[in-house]
Each structure stands twice: as structure tokens, then as C-alpha cells.
PDB file of C-alpha atoms in Angstrom:
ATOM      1  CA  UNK A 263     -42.089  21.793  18.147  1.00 39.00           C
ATOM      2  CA  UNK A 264     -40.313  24.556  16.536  1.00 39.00           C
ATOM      3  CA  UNK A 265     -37.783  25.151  19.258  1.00 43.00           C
ATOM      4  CA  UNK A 266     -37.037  21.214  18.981  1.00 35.00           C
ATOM      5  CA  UNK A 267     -36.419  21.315  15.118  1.00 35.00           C
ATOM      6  CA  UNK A 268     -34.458  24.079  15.674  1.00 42.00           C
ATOM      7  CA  UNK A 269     -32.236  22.219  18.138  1.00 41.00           C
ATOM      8  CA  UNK A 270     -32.060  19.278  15.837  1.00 37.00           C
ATOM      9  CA  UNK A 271     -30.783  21.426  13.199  1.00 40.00           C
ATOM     10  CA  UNK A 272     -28.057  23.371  15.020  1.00 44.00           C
ATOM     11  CA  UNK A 273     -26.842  20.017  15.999  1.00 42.00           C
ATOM     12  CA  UNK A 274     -26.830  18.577  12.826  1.00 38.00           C
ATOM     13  CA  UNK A 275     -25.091  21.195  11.386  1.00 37.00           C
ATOM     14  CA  UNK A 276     -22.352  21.485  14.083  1.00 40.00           C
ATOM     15  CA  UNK A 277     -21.421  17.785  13.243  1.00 38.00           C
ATOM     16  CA  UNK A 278     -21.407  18.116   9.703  1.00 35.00           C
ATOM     17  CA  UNK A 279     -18.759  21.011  10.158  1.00 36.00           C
ATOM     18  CA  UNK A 280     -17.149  18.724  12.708  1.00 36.00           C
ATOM     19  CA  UNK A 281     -16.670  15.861  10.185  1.00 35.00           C
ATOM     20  CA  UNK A 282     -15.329  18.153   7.601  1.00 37.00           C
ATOM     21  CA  UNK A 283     -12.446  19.848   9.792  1.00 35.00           C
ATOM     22  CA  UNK A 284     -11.794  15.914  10.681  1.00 35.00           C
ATOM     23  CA  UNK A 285     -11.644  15.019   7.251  1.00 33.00           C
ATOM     24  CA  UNK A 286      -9.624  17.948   6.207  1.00 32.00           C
ATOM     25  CA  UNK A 287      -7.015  16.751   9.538  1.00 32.00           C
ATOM     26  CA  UNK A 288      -6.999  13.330   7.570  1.00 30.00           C
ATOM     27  CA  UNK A 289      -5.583  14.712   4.452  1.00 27.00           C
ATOM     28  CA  UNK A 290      -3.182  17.336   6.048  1.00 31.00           C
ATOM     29  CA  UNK A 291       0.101  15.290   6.366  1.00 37.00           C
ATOM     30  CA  UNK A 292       1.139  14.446   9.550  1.00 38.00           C
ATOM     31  CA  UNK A 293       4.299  15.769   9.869  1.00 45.00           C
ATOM     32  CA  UNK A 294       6.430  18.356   6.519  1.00 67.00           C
ATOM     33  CA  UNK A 295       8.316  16.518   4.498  1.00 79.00           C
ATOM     34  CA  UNK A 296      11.872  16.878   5.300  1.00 92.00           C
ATOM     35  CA  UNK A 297      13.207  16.071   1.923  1.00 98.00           C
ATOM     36  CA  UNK A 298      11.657  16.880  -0.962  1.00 98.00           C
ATOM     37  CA  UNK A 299      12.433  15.499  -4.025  1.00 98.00           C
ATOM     38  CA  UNK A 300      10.529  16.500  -7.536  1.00 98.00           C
ATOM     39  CA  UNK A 301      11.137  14.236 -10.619  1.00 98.00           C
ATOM     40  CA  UNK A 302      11.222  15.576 -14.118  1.00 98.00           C
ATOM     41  CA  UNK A 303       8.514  13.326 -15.512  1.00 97.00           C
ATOM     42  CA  UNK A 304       6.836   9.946 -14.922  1.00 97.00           C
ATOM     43  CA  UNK A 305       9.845   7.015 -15.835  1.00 97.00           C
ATOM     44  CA  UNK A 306      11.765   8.949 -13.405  1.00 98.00           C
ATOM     45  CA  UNK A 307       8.969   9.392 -10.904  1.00 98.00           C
ATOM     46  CA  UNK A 308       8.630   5.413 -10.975  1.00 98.00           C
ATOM     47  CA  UNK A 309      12.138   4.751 -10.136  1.00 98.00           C
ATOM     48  CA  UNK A 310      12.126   7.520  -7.108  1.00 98.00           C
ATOM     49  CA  UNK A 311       9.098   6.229  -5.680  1.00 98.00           C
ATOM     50  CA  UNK A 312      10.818   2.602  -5.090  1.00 98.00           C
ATOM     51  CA  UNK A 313      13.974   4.131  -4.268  1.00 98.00           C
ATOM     52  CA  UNK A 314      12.239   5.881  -1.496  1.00 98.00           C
ATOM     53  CA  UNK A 315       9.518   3.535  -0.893  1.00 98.00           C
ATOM     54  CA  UNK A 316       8.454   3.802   2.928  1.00 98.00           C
ATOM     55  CA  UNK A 317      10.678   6.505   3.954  1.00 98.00           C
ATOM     56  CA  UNK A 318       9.519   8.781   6.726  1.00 96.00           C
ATOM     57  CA  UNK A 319      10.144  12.191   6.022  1.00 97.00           C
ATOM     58  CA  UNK A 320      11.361  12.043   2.322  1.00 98.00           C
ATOM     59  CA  UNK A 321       8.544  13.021  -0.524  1.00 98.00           C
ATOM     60  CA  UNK A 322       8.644  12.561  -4.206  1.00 98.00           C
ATOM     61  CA  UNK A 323       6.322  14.412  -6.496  1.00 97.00           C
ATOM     62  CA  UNK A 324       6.310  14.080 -10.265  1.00 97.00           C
ATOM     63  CA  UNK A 325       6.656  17.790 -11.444  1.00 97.00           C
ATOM     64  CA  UNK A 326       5.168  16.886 -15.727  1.00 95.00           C
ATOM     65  CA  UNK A 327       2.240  14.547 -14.154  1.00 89.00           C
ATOM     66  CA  UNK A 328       1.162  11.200 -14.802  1.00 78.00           C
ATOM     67  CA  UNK A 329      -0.510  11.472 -17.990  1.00 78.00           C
ATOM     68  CA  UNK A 330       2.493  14.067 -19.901  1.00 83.00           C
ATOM     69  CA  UNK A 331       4.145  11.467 -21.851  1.00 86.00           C
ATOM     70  CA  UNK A 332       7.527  12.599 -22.844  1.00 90.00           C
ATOM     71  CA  UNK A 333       8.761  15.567 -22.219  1.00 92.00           C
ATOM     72  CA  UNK A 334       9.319  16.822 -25.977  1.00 83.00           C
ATOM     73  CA  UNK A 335       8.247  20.232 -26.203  1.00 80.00           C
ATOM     74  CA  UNK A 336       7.514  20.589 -22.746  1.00 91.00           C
ATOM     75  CA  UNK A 337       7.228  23.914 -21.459  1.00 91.00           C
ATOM     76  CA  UNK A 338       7.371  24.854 -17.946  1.00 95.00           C
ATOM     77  CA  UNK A 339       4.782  26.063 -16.014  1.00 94.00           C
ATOM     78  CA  UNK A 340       5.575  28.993 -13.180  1.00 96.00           C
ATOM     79  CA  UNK A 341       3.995  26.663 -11.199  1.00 96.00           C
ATOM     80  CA  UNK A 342       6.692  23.923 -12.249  1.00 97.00           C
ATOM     81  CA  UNK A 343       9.054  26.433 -11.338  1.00 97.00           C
ATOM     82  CA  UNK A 344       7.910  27.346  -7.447  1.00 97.00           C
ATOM     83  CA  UNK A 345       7.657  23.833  -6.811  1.00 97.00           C
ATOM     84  CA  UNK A 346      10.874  23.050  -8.242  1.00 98.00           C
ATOM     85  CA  UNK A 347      12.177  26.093  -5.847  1.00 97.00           C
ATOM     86  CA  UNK A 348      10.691  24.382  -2.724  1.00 96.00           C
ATOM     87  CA  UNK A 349      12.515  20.935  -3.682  1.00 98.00           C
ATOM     88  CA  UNK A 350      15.421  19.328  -2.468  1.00 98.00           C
ATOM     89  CA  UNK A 351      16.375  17.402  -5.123  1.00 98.00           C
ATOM     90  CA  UNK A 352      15.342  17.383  -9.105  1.00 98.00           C
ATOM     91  CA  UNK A 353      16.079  14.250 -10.784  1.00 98.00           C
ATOM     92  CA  UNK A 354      15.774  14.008 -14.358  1.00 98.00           C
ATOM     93  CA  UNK A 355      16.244  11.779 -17.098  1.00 98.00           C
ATOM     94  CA  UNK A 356      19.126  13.682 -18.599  1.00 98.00           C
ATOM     95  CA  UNK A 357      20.142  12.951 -22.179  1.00 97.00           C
ATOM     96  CA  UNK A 358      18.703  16.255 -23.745  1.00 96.00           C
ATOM     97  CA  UNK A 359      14.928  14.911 -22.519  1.00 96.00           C
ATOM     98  CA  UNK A 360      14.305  17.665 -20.567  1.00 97.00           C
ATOM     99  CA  UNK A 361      15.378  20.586 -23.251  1.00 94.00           C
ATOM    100  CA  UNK A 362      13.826  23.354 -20.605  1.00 96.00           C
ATOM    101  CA  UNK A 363      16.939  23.169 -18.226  1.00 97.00           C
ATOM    102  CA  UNK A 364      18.453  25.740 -19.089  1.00 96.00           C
ATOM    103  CA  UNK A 365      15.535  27.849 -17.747  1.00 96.00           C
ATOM    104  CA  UNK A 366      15.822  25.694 -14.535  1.00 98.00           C
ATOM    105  CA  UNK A 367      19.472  26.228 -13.417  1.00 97.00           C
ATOM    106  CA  UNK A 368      19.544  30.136 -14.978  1.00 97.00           C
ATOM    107  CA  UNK A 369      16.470  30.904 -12.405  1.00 97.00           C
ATOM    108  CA  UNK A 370      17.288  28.390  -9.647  1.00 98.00           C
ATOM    109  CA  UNK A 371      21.338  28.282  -9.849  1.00 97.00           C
ATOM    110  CA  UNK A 372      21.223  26.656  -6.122  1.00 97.00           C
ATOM    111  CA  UNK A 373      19.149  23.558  -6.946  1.00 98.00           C
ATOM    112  CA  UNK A 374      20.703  20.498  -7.118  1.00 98.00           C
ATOM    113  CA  UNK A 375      20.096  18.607 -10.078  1.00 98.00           C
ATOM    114  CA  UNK A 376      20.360  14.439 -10.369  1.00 98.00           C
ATOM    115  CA  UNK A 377      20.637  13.329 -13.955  1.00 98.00           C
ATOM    116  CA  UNK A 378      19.860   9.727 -14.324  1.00 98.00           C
ATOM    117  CA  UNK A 379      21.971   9.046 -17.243  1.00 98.00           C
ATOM    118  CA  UNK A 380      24.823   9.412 -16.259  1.00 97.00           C
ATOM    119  CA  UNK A 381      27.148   6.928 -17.556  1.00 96.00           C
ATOM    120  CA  UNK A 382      24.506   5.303 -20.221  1.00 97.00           C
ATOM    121  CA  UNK A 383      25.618   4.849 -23.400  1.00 96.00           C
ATOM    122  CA  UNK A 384      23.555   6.448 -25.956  1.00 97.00           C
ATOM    123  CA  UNK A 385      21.954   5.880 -29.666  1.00 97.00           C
ATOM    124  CA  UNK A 386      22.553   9.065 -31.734  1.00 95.00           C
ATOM    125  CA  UNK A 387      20.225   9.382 -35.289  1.00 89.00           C
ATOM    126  CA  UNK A 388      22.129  10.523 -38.630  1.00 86.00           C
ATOM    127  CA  UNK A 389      22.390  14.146 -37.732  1.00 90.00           C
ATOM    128  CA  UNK A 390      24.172  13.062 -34.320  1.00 93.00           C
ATOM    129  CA  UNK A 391      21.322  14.296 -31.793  1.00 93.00           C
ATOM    130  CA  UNK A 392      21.146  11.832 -29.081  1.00 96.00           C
ATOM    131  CA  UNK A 393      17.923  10.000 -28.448  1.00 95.00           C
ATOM    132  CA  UNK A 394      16.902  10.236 -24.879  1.00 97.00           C
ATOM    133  CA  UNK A 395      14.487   7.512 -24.346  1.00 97.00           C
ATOM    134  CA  UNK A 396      16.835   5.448 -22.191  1.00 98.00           C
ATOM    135  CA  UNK A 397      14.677   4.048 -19.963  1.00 98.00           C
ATOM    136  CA  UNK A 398      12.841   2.216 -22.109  1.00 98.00           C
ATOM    137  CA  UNK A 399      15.729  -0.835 -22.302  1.00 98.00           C
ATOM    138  CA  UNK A 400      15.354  -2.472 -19.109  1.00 98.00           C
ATOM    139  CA  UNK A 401      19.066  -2.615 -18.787  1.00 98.00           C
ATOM    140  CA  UNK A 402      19.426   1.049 -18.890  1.00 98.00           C
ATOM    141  CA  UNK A 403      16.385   1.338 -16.610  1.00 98.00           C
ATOM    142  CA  UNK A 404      18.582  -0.428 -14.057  1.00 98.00           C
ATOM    143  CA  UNK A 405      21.545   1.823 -14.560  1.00 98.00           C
ATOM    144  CA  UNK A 406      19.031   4.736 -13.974  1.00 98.00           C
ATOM    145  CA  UNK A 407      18.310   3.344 -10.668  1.00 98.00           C
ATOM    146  CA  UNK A 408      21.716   2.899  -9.649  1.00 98.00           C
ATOM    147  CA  UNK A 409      22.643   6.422 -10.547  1.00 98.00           C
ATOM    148  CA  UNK A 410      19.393   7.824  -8.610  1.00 98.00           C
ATOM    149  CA  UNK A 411      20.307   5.629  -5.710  1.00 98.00           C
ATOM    150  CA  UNK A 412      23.891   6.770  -5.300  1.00 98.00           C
ATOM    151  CA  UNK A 413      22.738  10.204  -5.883  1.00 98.00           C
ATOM    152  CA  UNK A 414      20.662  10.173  -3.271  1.00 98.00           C
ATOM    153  CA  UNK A 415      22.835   8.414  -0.903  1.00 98.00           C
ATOM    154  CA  UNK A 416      24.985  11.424  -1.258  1.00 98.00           C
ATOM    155  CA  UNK A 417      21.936  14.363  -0.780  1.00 98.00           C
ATOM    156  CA  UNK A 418      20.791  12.841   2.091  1.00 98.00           C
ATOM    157  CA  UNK A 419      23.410  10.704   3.974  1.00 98.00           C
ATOM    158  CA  UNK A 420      20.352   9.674   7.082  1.00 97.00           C
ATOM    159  CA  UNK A 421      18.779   7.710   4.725  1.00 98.00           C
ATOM    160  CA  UNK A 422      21.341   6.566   2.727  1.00 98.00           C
ATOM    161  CA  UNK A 423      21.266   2.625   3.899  1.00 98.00           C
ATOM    162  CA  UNK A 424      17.071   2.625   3.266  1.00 98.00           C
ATOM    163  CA  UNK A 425      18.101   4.112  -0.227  1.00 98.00           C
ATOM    164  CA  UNK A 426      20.298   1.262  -1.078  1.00 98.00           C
ATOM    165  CA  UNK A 427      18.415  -1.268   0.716  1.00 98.00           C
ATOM    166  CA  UNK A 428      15.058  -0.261  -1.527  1.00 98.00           C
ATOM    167  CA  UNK A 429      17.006   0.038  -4.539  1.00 98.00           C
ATOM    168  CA  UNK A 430      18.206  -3.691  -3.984  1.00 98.00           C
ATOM    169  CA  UNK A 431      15.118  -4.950  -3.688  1.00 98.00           C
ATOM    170  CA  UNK A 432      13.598  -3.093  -6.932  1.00 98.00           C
ATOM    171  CA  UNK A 433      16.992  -3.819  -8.630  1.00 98.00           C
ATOM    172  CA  UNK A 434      16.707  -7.768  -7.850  1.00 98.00           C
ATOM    173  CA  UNK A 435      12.754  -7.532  -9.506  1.00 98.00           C
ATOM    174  CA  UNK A 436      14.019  -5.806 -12.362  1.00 98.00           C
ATOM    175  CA  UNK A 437      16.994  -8.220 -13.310  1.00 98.00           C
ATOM    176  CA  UNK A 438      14.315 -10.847 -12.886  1.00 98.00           C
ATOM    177  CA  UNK A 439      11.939  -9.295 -15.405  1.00 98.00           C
ATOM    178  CA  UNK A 440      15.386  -8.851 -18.132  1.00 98.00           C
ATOM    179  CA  UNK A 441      16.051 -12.707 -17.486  1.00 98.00           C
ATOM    180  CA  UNK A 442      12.651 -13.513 -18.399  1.00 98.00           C
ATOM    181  CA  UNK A 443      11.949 -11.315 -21.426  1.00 98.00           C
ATOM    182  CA  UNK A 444      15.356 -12.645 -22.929  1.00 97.00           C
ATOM    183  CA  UNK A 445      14.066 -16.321 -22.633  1.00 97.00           C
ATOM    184  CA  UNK A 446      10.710 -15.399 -23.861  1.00 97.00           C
ATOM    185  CA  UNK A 447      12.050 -12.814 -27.140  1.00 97.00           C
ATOM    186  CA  UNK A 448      15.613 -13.853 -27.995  1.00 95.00           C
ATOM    187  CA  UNK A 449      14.284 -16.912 -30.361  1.00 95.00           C
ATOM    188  CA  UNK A 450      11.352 -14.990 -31.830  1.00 95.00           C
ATOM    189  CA  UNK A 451      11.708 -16.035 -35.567  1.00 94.00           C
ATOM    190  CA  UNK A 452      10.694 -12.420 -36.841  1.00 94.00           C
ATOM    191  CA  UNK A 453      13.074  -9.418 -35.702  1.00 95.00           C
ATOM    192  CA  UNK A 454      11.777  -6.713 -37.923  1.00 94.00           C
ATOM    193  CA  UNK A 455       9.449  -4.531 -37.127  1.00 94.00           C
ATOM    194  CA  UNK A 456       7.858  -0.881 -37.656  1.00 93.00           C
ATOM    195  CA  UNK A 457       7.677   1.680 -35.080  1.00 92.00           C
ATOM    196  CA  UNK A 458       5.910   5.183 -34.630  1.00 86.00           C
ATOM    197  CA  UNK A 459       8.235   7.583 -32.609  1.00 83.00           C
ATOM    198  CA  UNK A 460      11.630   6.951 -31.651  1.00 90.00           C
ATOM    199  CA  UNK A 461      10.985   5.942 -28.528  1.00 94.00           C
ATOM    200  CA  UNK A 462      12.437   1.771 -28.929  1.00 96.00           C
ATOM    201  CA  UNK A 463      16.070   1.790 -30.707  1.00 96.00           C
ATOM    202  CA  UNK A 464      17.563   1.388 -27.159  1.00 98.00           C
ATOM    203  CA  UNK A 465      14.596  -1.681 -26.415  1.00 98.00           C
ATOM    204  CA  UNK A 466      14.932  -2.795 -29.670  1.00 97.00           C
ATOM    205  CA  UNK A 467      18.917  -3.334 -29.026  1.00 97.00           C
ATOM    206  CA  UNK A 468      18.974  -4.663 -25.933  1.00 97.00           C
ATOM    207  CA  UNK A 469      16.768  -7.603 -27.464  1.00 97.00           C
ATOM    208  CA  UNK A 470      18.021  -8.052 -30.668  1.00 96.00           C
ATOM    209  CA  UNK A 471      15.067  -6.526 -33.006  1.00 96.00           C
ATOM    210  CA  UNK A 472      15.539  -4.462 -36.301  1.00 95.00           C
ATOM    211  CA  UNK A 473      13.963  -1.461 -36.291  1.00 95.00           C
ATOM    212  CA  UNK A 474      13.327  -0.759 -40.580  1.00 93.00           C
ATOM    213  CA  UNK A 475      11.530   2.138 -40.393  1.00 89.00           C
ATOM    214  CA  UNK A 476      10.008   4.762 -38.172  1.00 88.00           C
ATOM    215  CA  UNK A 477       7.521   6.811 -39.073  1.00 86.00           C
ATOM    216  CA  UNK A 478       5.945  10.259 -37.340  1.00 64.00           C
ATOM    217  CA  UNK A 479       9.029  10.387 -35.862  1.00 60.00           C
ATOM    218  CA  UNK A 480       7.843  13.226 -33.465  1.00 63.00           C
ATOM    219  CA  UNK A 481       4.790  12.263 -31.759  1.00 58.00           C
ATOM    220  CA  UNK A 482       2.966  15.381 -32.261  1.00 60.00           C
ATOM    221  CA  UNK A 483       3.374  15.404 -36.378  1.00 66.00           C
ATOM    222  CA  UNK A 484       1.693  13.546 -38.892  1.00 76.00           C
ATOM    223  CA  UNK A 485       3.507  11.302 -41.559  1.00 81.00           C
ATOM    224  CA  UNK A 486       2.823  12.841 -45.556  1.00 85.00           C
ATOM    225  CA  UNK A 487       0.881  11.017 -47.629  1.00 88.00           C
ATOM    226  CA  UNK A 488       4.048  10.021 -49.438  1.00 90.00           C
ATOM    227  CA  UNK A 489       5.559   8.830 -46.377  1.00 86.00           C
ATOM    228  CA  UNK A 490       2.894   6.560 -45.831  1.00 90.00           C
ATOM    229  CA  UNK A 491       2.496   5.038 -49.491  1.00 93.00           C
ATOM    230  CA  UNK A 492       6.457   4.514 -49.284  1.00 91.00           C
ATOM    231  CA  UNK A 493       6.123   2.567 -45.949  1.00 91.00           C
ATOM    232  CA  UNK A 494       3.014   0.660 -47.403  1.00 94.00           C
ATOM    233  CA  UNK A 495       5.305  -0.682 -49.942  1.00 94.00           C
ATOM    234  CA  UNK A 496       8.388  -1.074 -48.302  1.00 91.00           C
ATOM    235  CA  UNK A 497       6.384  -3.893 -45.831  1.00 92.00           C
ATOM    236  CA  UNK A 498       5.063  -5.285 -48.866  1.00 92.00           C
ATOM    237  CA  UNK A 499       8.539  -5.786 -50.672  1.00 90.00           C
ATOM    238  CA  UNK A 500      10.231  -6.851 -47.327  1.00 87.00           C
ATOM    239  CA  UNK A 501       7.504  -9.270 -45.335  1.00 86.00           C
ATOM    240  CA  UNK A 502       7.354  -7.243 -42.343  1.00 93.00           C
ATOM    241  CA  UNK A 503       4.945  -8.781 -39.716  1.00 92.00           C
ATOM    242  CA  UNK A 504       4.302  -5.919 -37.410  1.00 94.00           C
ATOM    243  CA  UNK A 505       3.309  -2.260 -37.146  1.00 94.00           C
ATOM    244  CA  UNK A 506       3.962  -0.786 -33.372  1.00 95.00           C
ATOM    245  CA  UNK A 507       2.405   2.384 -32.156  1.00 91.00           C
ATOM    246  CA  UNK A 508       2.508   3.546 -28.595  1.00 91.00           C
ATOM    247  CA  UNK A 509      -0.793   3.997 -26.837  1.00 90.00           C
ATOM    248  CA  UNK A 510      -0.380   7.284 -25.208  1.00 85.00           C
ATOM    249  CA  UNK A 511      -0.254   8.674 -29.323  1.00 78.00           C
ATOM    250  CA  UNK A 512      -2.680   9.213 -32.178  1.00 79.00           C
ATOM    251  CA  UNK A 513      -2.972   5.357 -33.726  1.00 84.00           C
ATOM    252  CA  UNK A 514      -4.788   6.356 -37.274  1.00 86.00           C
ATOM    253  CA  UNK A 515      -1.271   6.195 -39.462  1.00 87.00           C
ATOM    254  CA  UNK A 516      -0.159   3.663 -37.801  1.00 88.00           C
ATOM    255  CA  UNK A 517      -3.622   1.253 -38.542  1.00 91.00           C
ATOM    256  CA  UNK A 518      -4.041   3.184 -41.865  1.00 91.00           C
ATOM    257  CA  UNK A 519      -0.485   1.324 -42.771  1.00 92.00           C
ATOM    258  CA  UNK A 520      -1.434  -1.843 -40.978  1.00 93.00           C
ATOM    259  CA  UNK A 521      -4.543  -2.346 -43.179  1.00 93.00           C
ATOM    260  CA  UNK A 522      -2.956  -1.088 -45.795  1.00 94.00           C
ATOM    261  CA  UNK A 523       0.115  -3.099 -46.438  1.00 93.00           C
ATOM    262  CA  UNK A 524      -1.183  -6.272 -44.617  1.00 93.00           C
ATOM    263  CA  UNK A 525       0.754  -6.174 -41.298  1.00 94.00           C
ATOM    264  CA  UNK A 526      -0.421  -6.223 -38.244  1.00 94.00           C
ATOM    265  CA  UNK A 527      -0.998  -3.517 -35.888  1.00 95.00           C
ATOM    266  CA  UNK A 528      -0.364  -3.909 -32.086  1.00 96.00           C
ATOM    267  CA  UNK A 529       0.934  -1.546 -29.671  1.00 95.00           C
ATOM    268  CA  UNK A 530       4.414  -1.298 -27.342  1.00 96.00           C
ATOM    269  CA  UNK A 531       3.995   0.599 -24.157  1.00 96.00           C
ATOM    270  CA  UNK A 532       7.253   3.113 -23.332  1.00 96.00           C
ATOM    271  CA  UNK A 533       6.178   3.185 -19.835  1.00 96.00           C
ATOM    272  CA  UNK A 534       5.335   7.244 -20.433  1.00 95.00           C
ATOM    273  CA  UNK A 535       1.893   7.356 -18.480  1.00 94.00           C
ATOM    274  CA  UNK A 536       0.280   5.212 -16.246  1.00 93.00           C
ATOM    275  CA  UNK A 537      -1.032   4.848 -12.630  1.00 94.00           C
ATOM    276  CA  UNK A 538       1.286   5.898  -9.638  1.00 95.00           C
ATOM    277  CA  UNK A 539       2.171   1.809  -8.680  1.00 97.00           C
ATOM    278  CA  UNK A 540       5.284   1.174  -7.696  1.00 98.00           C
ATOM    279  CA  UNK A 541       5.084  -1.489 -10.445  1.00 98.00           C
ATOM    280  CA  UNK A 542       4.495   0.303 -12.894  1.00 98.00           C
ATOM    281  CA  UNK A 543       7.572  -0.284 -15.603  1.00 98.00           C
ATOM    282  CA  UNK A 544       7.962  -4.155 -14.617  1.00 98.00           C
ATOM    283  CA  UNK A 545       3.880  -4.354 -15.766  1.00 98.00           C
ATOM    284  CA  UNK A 546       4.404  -2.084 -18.855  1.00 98.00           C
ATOM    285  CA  UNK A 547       7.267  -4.238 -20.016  1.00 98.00           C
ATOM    286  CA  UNK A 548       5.628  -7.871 -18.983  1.00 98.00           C
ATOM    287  CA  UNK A 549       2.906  -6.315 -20.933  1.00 98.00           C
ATOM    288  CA  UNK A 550       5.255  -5.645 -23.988  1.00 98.00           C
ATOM    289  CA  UNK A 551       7.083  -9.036 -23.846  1.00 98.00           C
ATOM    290  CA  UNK A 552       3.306 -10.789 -24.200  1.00 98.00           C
ATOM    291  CA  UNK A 553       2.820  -8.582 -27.233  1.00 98.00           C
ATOM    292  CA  UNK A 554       5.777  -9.075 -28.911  1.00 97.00           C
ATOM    293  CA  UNK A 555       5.553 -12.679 -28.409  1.00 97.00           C
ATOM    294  CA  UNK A 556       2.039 -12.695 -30.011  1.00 97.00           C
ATOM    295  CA  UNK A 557       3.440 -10.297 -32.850  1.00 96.00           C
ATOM    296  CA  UNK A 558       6.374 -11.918 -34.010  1.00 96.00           C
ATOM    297  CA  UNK A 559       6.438 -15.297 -33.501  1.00 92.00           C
TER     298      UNK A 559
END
């Protein structure tokens, strides 16, 4: 009886350790990527990941993660840096959002770098500094993905015609969505509107709203208690309906004015964070046209 238990062990054992070297062969990749592209940060991850959508042989990896939010402040890691010196390709948002690039091109002078702006005309505040959050009109979103597209037509002339082809199809969804959101915001009869960080002047362009104030400009900072009084009153004096925070970002100021003042609160999504879905931006914005509809009308 001993012997048998014995036997019944072994065995069991020797397919346990059989599974796991299978299930270890499932996650290996079949075959090394033979393109490698890293993306500065999420907005820019979402737009290579349709670009290259079904691909064989090109990989995109998102170098800040899913759940960074912008990149202000962001310091690199070294482990940023060796996968950056394995890549093919690093496309970034460009517009001063990545501020660590110096660091990039001083230590890795041979990597090509794809800046999505190129070409997008940009909001500058009072003291002239450019604000980077391009992406977050829809309009410039689709410039973006033009610019990656052609970008990488020219890296990596095999797949150029799957490039386009992809970026056709996303760009055709995307023009869609724009169409849309104009006929749902464009007669809103409200257009001003309060915002926490400064990530919506180019949004709030593209579809006509007013921006009167934004508070905690910098996400990381808190608004004084003067700064909060003054905004109290100024919604007061002018009738503003709405107070918009972004949901990746500490929410008390924002409701403190809210309840305060008599607005209402709601949040805007910049499409910073989210799940790795292809559809990412179009569900953040949908998401943000429903809101603003609610909010302002």
C-alpha cells in the first residue's frame, strides 16, 4: 500500500510540473517581436495600439503604465530607460509633456524619437508655456494619429500599407464620434464652465465652451483657502452651472466649491488612465459628451 501511494504521488507530481512548464510555453511569445515600439504614456499608447492593431511581429508597450495619468513631474525609472534602449521606436506626445527628454536623447542619442504633435497648433497660458494636453480635442487626437501613422510608415516600410490601412479604419471611427458630439454639444444653452487642471482649453475650443476659471491648476497642489472663497463667489455673481474635475485627481476642492457656491459637480474624463481597449478614447469621450449634455443643458 505504501509502494502504491508512493507511485501515485510521483505521478501526480510529475504532471503538476508538466502543466506548469506548459503554462509557462503559453505565456512565452511565440515568436520576438521584430519591432518594438514603446509609447511615452497612455493617450499615446491608445493610438499605437490601433495603428498597429493585428500586426505580426510589431509590439507596443506603454513605458508610464496605464494608471500614470499625465506625465507632469514624471521621472524616469532606469528601468524606463533599458526598455526604452531595447525599443525601436519612442513615440511621444511632444509639446513639452514629456519634460524628461532631455535625459532620453543625452543617454540614448541613437533612438529614434516620434513626436505626435507635430504640426498641432497649440494653446499657450499668460506666461507663454504651451499646454500639452492635445489629445484631449478629438480633432487634434486625429492629427496625432496621422502623424504616428506616417511616422511609422517611414520606420518600418514592410508594414507600412497595414499602418495606413488600420489608421483608416480608427480615423473613420473617430471622425464619426467628432460628428456626433458636435450635434449633441454645439446648441447646449450653457457654455461656461469650471475646470480643475488644465487639461480641457484645447476640448473646450474645439466645442465652443468658456472655460472662466481653473483652479489647482497642477494636479498634484491644492487650491488656498482664498482661492477657493474667490471661486465660490465668482459662480455666485456669474450663474455658472457646472464644476468639472477629472477622475483620475483628488475631487474634495472641487465638491467643496460645488456645495459651496451651488453648482454642480460632475466629472470630464481626459482619457489619462483606463483599461488597455482599443476603444478606449472614443468611450472616454462618448462618456464626456453624455455628461456634458446632462451638465449644461
Amino acid at each position: 500500500m505504501k509502494q502504491f501511494l508512493q507511485k501515485i504521488t510521483a505521478a501526480f507530481l510529475a504532471t503538476v510540473l508538466l502543466l506548469g512548464t506548459c503554462a509557462g510555453c503559453a505565456r512565452r511569445p511565440a515568436q520576438k517581436a521584430s519591432f518594438h515600439i514603446m509609447a511615452s504614456f497612455y493617450p499615446v499608447y491608445i493610438m499605437s495600439i490601433n495603428i498597429t492593431n493585428g500586426i505580426q511581429g510589431v509590439q507596443v508597450d506603454n513605458m508610464a503604465g496605464q494608471q500614470t495619468g499625465c506625465l507632469h513631474d514624471y521621472q524616469l525609472q532606469s528601468a524606463d530607460m533599458q526598455a526604452l534602449s531595447q525599443a525601436n521606436l519612442f513615440i511621444i506626445n511632444g509639446a513639452g509633456m514629456e519634460s524628461f527628454m532631455s535625459r532620453v536623447t543625452d543617454q540614448l542619442p541613437h533612438l529614434t524619437v516620434l513626436d505626435s504633435s507635430t504640426g498641432v497648433s497649440h494653446i499657450t497660458d499668460k506666461t507663454g508655456e504651451v499646454n500639452p494636453h492635445l489629445w484631449v480635442s478629438i480633432s487634434n487626437y486625429m492629427q496625432q494619429v496621422q502623424n504616428i501613422t506616417a511616422g511609422l510608415e517611414k520606420a518600418d516600410p514592410p508594414h507600412a500599407a497595414q499602418y495606413r490601412a488600420n489608421a483608416d479604419i480608427y480615423l473613420k471611427k473617430l471622425r464619426t464620434l467628432r460628428t456626433r458630439m458636435h450635434t449633441e454639444l454645439d446648441h447646449l444653452p450653457h457654455r461656461d464652465i469650471i475646470t480643475f487642471h488644465e487639461a480641457f482649453p484645447y476640448f473646450a475650443k474645439e466645442f465652443h465652451l468658456n472655460i472662466v476659471q481653473t483652479v489647482q491648476r497642477e494636479p498634484d497642489s491644492q487650491p488656498s483657502a482664498k482661492e477657493l472663497a474667490e471661486t465660490i463667489r465668482m459662480i455666485r455673481q456669474s450663474g455658472v452651472k457646472a464644476v468639472f474635475a477629472e477622475p483620475q485627481y483628488e475631487q474634495s476642492a472641487a465638491q467643496i466649491i460645488a456645495q459651496e457656491s451651488g453648482a454642480a459637480f460632475y466629472k470630464l474624463d481626459p482619457a489619462v488612465t483606463g483599461s488597455y481597449d482599443r476603444d478606449a478614447y472614443l468611450k472616454a469621450m462618448e462618456k464626456n459628451t453624455q455628461t456634458l449634455q446632462k451638465a449644461l443643458a
